[in-house]
Amino acid sequence: MSRYTASELEPKWQKAWEEAGVFTATRDDSKEKYYVLEMFPYPSGKLHMGHVRNYTMGDVISRYKMSCGFSVLHPMGFDAFGMPAENAAMAIGGHPKTWTYENIDTMVEQMKPLGLSLDWSRMFATCDVEYYGQQQALFLDFLEKGLVYRKNAIVNWDPVDMTVLANEQVENGCGWRSGAPVERRELTQWFFKISDYSDELLTALDGLENWPAKVRLMQENWIGKSRGLQFSFERVDGEEPITVYTTRPDTLNGASFVGISPDHPISKELEADNPEVAAILAEMRKGGTTEEAIETAEKLGYDTGIKAKHPLTGAELPVWIANFILMDYGTGAIFACPAHDQRDLDFCRKYDLPVIDTFFALDNETPVENEAFVPMKSEKVKWVNHFAGLDEATGEDAINVTIDLAEKDGWGEGVTKFRLRDWGLSRQRYWGCPIPVVHCDSCGVVPEKKENLPIELPFDVSFDQPGNPLDRHPTWRDCACPSCGAPAKRETDTMDTFVDSSWYFARFTAPDAETPTDMAEAEYWMNVDQYIGGIEHAILHLLYSRFFARAMQICGHLPDKAIEPFDALFTQGMVTHEIYENTTRKTPEGRTLYHYPEEVEKRDGNTYVKGTDEQLKVTPSAKMSKSKNNVVDPIEIINSYGADTARWFVLSDSPPERDVEWTASGAEAAAKHLNRVWNLCDRIGEMDKDAAGQGDEDLLREVHKAIRDVTLGVESFGFNAAIAKLYGFTNTIQKCKASYKAQREAIMTLAQLMAPMTPHLAEDIWAHQGGEGLVINAPWPKADESLLVESAVTMPIQINGKRRAEISVPVDMAKEEIEKLALAHDAVVKALDGGAPKKLIVVPGRIINVVV
RNA sequence: GCCCGAGUGGCGGAAUGGUAGACGCAGGGGAUUCAAAAUCCCCCGCUGGUAACAGCGUGUGGGUUCGAGUCCCACCUUGGGCACCA
């Protein structure tokens, strides 16, 4: 008897696949193609369980589709620009480029043993100059088509380090290194005109039928289409009127003040010649730029002294600067209706401004105190002196009536607005794709010539001081103006890493092309048939990619059909783990110190740094994240049990879309099962080939049931369900007494059905049983419908909705016959006690419910 | 604060509005063994009962339905996103 030794058979089969070239994607017009893609990783240097789960899911799909006869493209690359490389350079020295490429090597080395069906020949990293050079070409094309422009935008500014901070680098409103309170500052930056596509990106969501509904909903809300009224408040002092936008114009009677953003032109004007205002605005600009920071900050206001005239009543309303009004949305100015908006109400209570009820609930006319009355727009309410003469009406109706009235009387117009803002792509950082423009004293902002691309990042930079090293690079900045040839300065900002990940899927179709894409290849391989990644990318990455695909199509880099690049999307849950925070020590750079799970041990209910008495604070499970160090290394499992065990394990326990809390137990169970399957194969191999058996028919039926169930499981991403079926099928084979011939067929089918999940073991069983060629090349089995028909079905009998008995009836038995049988059943007779049933429900093949 | 999810045995989880707990883990019992490992077989939601069986049970409270883990309303807890983490 032989033994299952993963460490021997896995490399053997990986070599066999490589020699057969089975994973090399080849354009074959005679075959239907299938493009499966998992979101590519950031090269942190550590493969973690989340990666293994993600790639294994993609691999199951990929191998399944190969068996179904598709020409499959299944590539892998690295999202390799970004902050961690610069942070590492600052923390431990070295160069971002060296650090990144070393990490990529490490990760490839960790991924290869998993036996993924990847076409490694297509691999690239976004920090490869061949890639970002093409990205610069795309930028220039977008610029030419008017899809990129410059405007001012607000950034987090660290006043001590004199540098721009990412949101992640702001902790409690302070810079993570300096600890100084962060300020919001304006900077001129590059923007993609994604807002031109708001409506298009919104309506096209309807066509994405194979995307999760929740992702479409999140994108819909993010784009945020709203219809409202735009109108102006005349100023009593006769200056330029203040234009506001509101989605609740029906509550205009409840206006108690006009609010403007701290970044509104009027605010800036006041600030310029009034130091008091400047000081107040500086206070309001403290804290980070995130919507969360702004919305949860304490409400601050400043009465400008300006008065605005109510367009209907002529009443004079004060104009306040309020810190919760965003300049980016609407017109940067609002009218406040405190009675029906909690933020406005909080503000009015703080600054003692009037609160005017404009409508009440139909059954309750209590005036608003400290809780705003905000009913659903579809709910009918009772209006107080409504200017359009409404008495009882829904908010929806009232809004429409008000807009019509305003348009008729000429004081306002109905306007559709979107929440979606243009995408700022400038980053004041080194490790990113340089923006290929030049600043010339006489010509202004000049795009670089395409023949000068790529604009390569200089290697000789240092990270010993904060800020962007490109800014202080002695020679890289200096260049000749592409237009007039005079000495000029290169743009030192680099691109947001979301740009890198917004078109890599297209580049995979022709990774060596001299242009961003090769149309013939893109025509064949696009779209991505199945995209798989984390739910955390539901909005930004996916929305940006959808925009990019449209922009690339306009510039002739993608075919028309590819403007929605991902036909189907699956969002896997995250692998989560507890976080271990050291409350006594900090990192050498003075930041919070987090420990890896393997550095931690649990003793008598507490958690310590392994081998010490240093106690740690445990924060409940959160997504595994490199900044929190709560990552589990899968390599250990692969080393001790083999890749198939790791693959089987990450697929088996949790539904793929759900988060999974990592626990070490369970991996052993997976290994045990694979051993059992291997032993089963071995046992069948040693059977007497001519021996007769019992129950061949039954086993055959089970074979086809397994084919049906596993196929369905794989196609519907029910990998855990498919695996449960495979457990059951294995048990069935193990217990059967069928002939060698029947058992051999069963184990061969089992190998095929397991092949997408545990490909090495499957090949070994296939070979062991004398299967022809590789199992990866064998066509996927088809369930024989005629063998799946059941003749009898068990139906439960409920009495008053509770199961009390069951009967077995032929599947095709008439409803009336079933009723008769049910009513004759002992339990039913007893329950009826001689009476007639109140109601009798019979759902053939499902259930019988007797109501007494 | 705003948007989107999730909550079922000791644990991971299964269940087109139709038998709640498939499958696996842990646990208990047994077989094999000199003994152990490995393997195999059986039991396993909670409470009461020797048992048959009865009652309870899918975060909490309501509702719709012959029937609700599943649909509706409110709440609690928890995860993700909030535009410079990727």
PDB file of N, CA, C and O in Angstrom, chain A residues 807-844:
ATOM      1  N   ILE A 807     -44.941  10.871   5.127  1.00  0.00           N
ATOM      2  CA  ILE A 807     -45.357   9.740   4.312  1.00  0.00           C
ATOM      3  C   ILE A 807     -44.517   9.711   3.053  1.00  0.00           C
ATOM      4  O   ILE A 807     -44.001  10.752   2.615  1.00  0.00           O
ATOM      5  N   SER A 808     -44.376   8.516   2.499  1.00  0.00           N
ATOM      6  CA  SER A 808     -43.645   8.381   1.251  1.00  0.00           C
ATOM      7  C   SER A 808     -44.656   8.128   0.144  1.00  0.00           C
ATOM      8  O   SER A 808     -45.488   7.231   0.257  1.00  0.00           O
ATOM      9  N   VAL A 809     -44.583   8.952  -0.900  1.00  0.00           N
ATOM     10  CA  VAL A 809     -45.552   8.795  -1.992  1.00  0.00           C
ATOM     11  C   VAL A 809     -44.815   8.808  -3.322  1.00  0.00           C
ATOM     12  O   VAL A 809     -43.722   9.359  -3.423  1.00  0.00           O
ATOM     13  N   PRO A 810     -45.409   8.169  -4.350  1.00  0.00           N
ATOM     14  CA  PRO A 810     -44.814   8.263  -5.698  1.00  0.00           C
ATOM     15  C   PRO A 810     -44.768   9.717  -6.137  1.00  0.00           C
ATOM     16  O   PRO A 810     -45.688  10.476  -5.826  1.00  0.00           O
ATOM     17  N   VAL A 811     -43.690  10.111  -6.838  1.00  0.00           N
ATOM     18  CA  VAL A 811     -43.531  11.523  -7.216  1.00  0.00           C
ATOM     19  C   VAL A 811     -44.700  12.057  -8.010  1.00  0.00           C
ATOM     20  O   VAL A 811     -45.018  13.235  -7.926  1.00  0.00           O
ATOM     21  N   ASP A 812     -45.324  11.182  -8.831  1.00  0.00           N
ATOM     22  CA  ASP A 812     -46.369  11.699  -9.722  1.00  0.00           C
ATOM     23  C   ASP A 812     -47.767  11.514  -9.149  1.00  0.00           C
ATOM     24  O   ASP A 812     -48.756  11.652  -9.852  1.00  0.00           O
ATOM     25  N   MET A 813     -47.890  11.227  -7.862  1.00  0.00           N
ATOM     26  CA  MET A 813     -49.199  11.007  -7.267  1.00  0.00           C
ATOM     27  C   MET A 813     -50.030  12.295  -7.292  1.00  0.00           C
ATOM     28  O   MET A 813     -49.530  13.378  -7.017  1.00  0.00           O
ATOM     29  N   ALA A 814     -51.308  12.131  -7.625  1.00  0.00           N
ATOM     30  CA  ALA A 814     -52.203  13.293  -7.721  1.00  0.00           C
ATOM     31  C   ALA A 814     -52.433  13.895  -6.335  1.00  0.00           C
ATOM     32  O   ALA A 814     -52.384  13.199  -5.323  1.00  0.00           O
ATOM     33  N   LYS A 815     -52.715  15.195  -6.349  1.00  0.00           N
ATOM     34  CA  LYS A 815     -52.916  15.938  -5.114  1.00  0.00           C
ATOM     35  C   LYS A 815     -54.020  15.313  -4.251  1.00  0.00           C
ATOM     36  O   LYS A 815     -53.877  15.179  -3.033  1.00  0.00           O
ATOM     37  N   GLU A 816     -55.102  14.927  -4.918  1.00  0.00           N
ATOM     38  CA  GLU A 816     -56.256  14.367  -4.195  1.00  0.00           C
ATOM     39  C   GLU A 816     -55.865  13.079  -3.479  1.00  0.00           C
ATOM     40  O   GLU A 816     -56.277  12.822  -2.345  1.00  0.00           O
ATOM     41  N   GLU A 817     -55.063  12.269  -4.161  1.00  0.00           N
ATOM     42  CA  GLU A 817     -54.616  11.000  -3.583  1.00  0.00           C
ATOM     43  C   GLU A 817     -53.778  11.264  -2.334  1.00  0.00           C
ATOM     44  O   GLU A 817     -53.920  10.595  -1.320  1.00  0.00           O
ATOM     45  N   ILE A 818     -52.879  12.272  -2.450  1.00  0.00           N
ATOM     46  CA  ILE A 818     -52.011  12.611  -1.307  1.00  0.00           C
ATOM     47  C   ILE A 818     -52.867  13.071  -0.132  1.00  0.00           C
ATOM     48  O   ILE A 818     -52.655  12.666   1.008  1.00  0.00           O
ATOM     49  N   GLU A 819     -53.884  13.899  -0.442  1.00  0.00           N
ATOM     50  CA  GLU A 819     -54.787  14.388   0.606  1.00  0.00           C
ATOM     51  C   GLU A 819     -55.413  13.219   1.345  1.00  0.00           C
ATOM     52  O   GLU A 819     -55.439  13.184   2.577  1.00  0.00           O
ATOM     53  N   LYS A 820     -55.895  12.258   0.557  1.00  0.00           N
ATOM     54  CA  LYS A 820     -56.553  11.092   1.159  1.00  0.00           C
ATOM     55  C   LYS A 820     -55.606  10.348   2.078  1.00  0.00           C
ATOM     56  O   LYS A 820     -55.952  10.006   3.210  1.00  0.00           O
ATOM     57  N   LEU A 821     -54.383  10.108   1.553  1.00  0.00           N
ATOM     58  CA  LEU A 821     -53.374   9.400   2.335  1.00  0.00           C
ATOM     59  C   LEU A 821     -53.063  10.127   3.642  1.00  0.00           C
ATOM     60  O   LEU A 821     -52.952   9.531   4.706  1.00  0.00           O
ATOM     61  N   ALA A 822     -52.936  11.447   3.518  1.00  0.00           N
ATOM     62  CA  ALA A 822     -52.565  12.255   4.674  1.00  0.00           C
ATOM     63  C   ALA A 822     -53.655  12.201   5.732  1.00  0.00           C
ATOM     64  O   ALA A 822     -53.381  12.015   6.920  1.00  0.00           O
ATOM     65  N   LEU A 823     -54.901  12.361   5.290  1.00  0.00           N
ATOM     66  CA  LEU A 823     -56.012  12.387   6.240  1.00  0.00           C
ATOM     67  C   LEU A 823     -56.202  11.043   6.924  1.00  0.00           C
ATOM     68  O   LEU A 823     -56.763  10.973   8.009  1.00  0.00           O
ATOM     69  N   ALA A 824     -55.708   9.996   6.245  1.00  0.00           N
ATOM     70  CA  ALA A 824     -55.848   8.661   6.835  1.00  0.00           C
ATOM     71  C   ALA A 824     -54.714   8.344   7.816  1.00  0.00           C
ATOM     72  O   ALA A 824     -54.743   7.349   8.521  1.00  0.00           O
ATOM     73  N   HIS A 825     -53.718   9.203   7.844  1.00  0.00           N
ATOM     74  CA  HIS A 825     -52.553   8.948   8.700  1.00  0.00           C
ATOM     75  C   HIS A 825     -52.930   9.025  10.180  1.00  0.00           C
ATOM     76  O   HIS A 825     -53.697   9.895  10.590  1.00  0.00           O
ATOM     77  N   ASP A 826     -52.375   8.095  10.952  1.00  0.00           N
ATOM     78  CA  ASP A 826     -52.682   8.012  12.378  1.00  0.00           C
ATOM     79  C   ASP A 826     -52.596   9.353  13.097  1.00  0.00           C
ATOM     80  O   ASP A 826     -53.492   9.745  13.827  1.00  0.00           O
ATOM     81  N   ALA A 827     -51.485  10.034  12.885  1.00  0.00           N
ATOM     82  CA  ALA A 827     -51.247  11.289  13.604  1.00  0.00           C
ATOM     83  C   ALA A 827     -52.324  12.314  13.264  1.00  0.00           C
ATOM     84  O   ALA A 827     -52.760  13.079  14.129  1.00  0.00           O
ATOM     85  N   VAL A 828     -52.744  12.313  11.991  1.00  0.00           N
ATOM     86  CA  VAL A 828     -53.755  13.291  11.563  1.00  0.00           C
ATOM     87  C   VAL A 828     -55.114  12.912  12.146  1.00  0.00           C
ATOM     88  O   VAL A 828     -55.831  13.771  12.675  1.00  0.00           O
ATOM     89  N   VAL A 829     -55.438  11.616  12.080  1.00  0.00           N
ATOM     90  CA  VAL A 829     -56.707  11.152  12.622  1.00  0.00           C
ATOM     91  C   VAL A 829     -56.814  11.518  14.106  1.00  0.00           C
ATOM     92  O   VAL A 829     -57.827  12.036  14.568  1.00  0.00           O
ATOM     93  N   LYS A 830     -55.688  11.312  14.799  1.00  0.00           N
ATOM     94  CA  LYS A 830     -55.648  11.612  16.226  1.00  0.00           C
ATOM     95  C   LYS A 830     -55.873  13.115  16.479  1.00  0.00           C
ATOM     96  O   LYS A 830     -56.635  13.524  17.357  1.00  0.00           O
ATOM     97  N   ALA A 831     -55.202  13.939  15.670  1.00  0.00           N
ATOM     98  CA  ALA A 831     -55.286  15.390  15.848  1.00  0.00           C
ATOM     99  C   ALA A 831     -56.687  15.902  15.513  1.00  0.00           C
ATOM    100  O   ALA A 831     -57.187  16.818  16.156  1.00  0.00           O
ATOM    101  N   LEU A 832     -57.322  15.300  14.496  1.00  0.00           N
ATOM    102  CA  LEU A 832     -58.639  15.767  14.080  1.00  0.00           C
ATOM    103  C   LEU A 832     -59.708  15.350  15.102  1.00  0.00           C
ATOM    104  O   LEU A 832     -60.720  16.037  15.262  1.00  0.00           O
ATOM    105  N   ASP A 833     -59.470  14.212  15.733  1.00  0.00           N
ATOM    106  CA  ASP A 833     -60.364  13.728  16.778  1.00  0.00           C
ATOM    107  C   ASP A 833     -61.806  13.665  16.271  1.00  0.00           C
ATOM    108  O   ASP A 833     -62.737  14.147  16.925  1.00  0.00           O
ATOM    109  N   GLY A 834     -61.967  13.136  15.062  1.00  0.00           N
ATOM    110  CA  GLY A 834     -63.298  12.961  14.510  1.00  0.00           C
ATOM    111  C   GLY A 834     -63.830  14.164  13.749  1.00  0.00           C
ATOM    112  O   GLY A 834     -64.753  14.063  12.962  1.00  0.00           O
ATOM    113  N   GLY A 835     -63.240  15.330  13.925  1.00  0.00           N
ATOM    114  CA  GLY A 835     -63.709  16.531  13.236  1.00  0.00           C
ATOM    115  C   GLY A 835     -63.147  16.641  11.835  1.00  0.00           C
ATOM    116  O   GLY A 835     -62.372  15.795  11.395  1.00  0.00           O
ATOM    117  N   ALA A 836     -63.549  17.697  11.142  1.00  0.00           N
ATOM    118  CA  ALA A 836     -63.020  17.943   9.793  1.00  0.00           C
ATOM    119  C   ALA A 836     -61.907  18.980   9.884  1.00  0.00           C
ATOM    120  O   ALA A 836     -61.945  19.843  10.764  1.00  0.00           O
ATOM    121  N   PRO A 837     -60.883  18.875   9.019  1.00  0.00           N
ATOM    122  CA  PRO A 837     -59.826  19.890   9.060  1.00  0.00           C
ATOM    123  C   PRO A 837     -60.356  21.255   8.638  1.00  0.00           C
ATOM    124  O   PRO A 837     -61.196  21.339   7.746  1.00  0.00           O
ATOM    125  N   LYS A 838     -59.861  22.310   9.292  1.00  0.00           N
ATOM    126  CA  LYS A 838     -60.248  23.682   8.924  1.00  0.00           C
ATOM    127  C   LYS A 838     -59.707  24.008   7.544  1.00  0.00           C
ATOM    128  O   LYS A 838     -60.324  24.701   6.753  1.00  0.00           O
ATOM    129  N   LYS A 839     -58.515  23.512   7.318  1.00  0.00           N
ATOM    130  CA  LYS A 839     -57.861  23.811   6.051  1.00  0.00           C
ATOM    131  C   LYS A 839     -56.839  22.721   5.780  1.00  0.00           C
ATOM    132  O   LYS A 839     -56.267  22.155   6.721  1.00  0.00           O
ATOM    133  N   LEU A 840     -56.631  22.419   4.516  1.00  0.00           N
ATOM    134  CA  LEU A 840     -55.681  21.387   4.148  1.00  0.00           C
ATOM    135  C   LEU A 840     -54.820  21.896   2.990  1.00  0.00           C
ATOM    136  O   LEU A 840     -55.340  22.210   1.922  1.00  0.00           O
ATOM    137  N   ILE A 841     -53.529  22.031   3.247  1.00  0.00           N
ATOM    138  CA  ILE A 841     -52.637  22.520   2.193  1.00  0.00           C
ATOM    139  C   ILE A 841     -51.743  21.382   1.744  1.00  0.00           C
ATOM    140  O   ILE A 841     -51.082  20.748   2.562  1.00  0.00           O
ATOM    141  N   VAL A 842     -51.756  21.119   0.448  1.00  0.00           N
ATOM    142  CA  VAL A 842     -50.876  20.106  -0.095  1.00  0.00           C
ATOM    143  C   VAL A 842     -50.053  20.717  -1.221  1.00  0.00           C
ATOM    144  O   VAL A 842     -50.597  21.187  -2.211  1.00  0.00           O
ATOM    145  N   VAL A 843     -48.762  20.780  -1.003  1.00  0.00           N
ATOM    146  CA  VAL A 843     -47.860  21.220  -2.073  1.00  0.00           C
ATOM    147  C   VAL A 843     -47.140  19.968  -2.543  1.00  0.00           C
ATOM    148  O   VAL A 843     -46.243  19.488  -1.853  1.00  0.00           O
ATOM    149  N   PRO A 844     -47.537  19.405  -3.702  1.00  0.00           N
ATOM    150  CA  PRO A 844     -46.973  18.136  -4.138  1.00  0.00           C
ATOM    151  C   PRO A 844     -45.449  18.146  -4.152  1.00  0.00           C
ATOM    152  O   PRO A 844     -44.833  19.104  -4.602  1.00  0.00           O
TER     153      PRO A 844
END
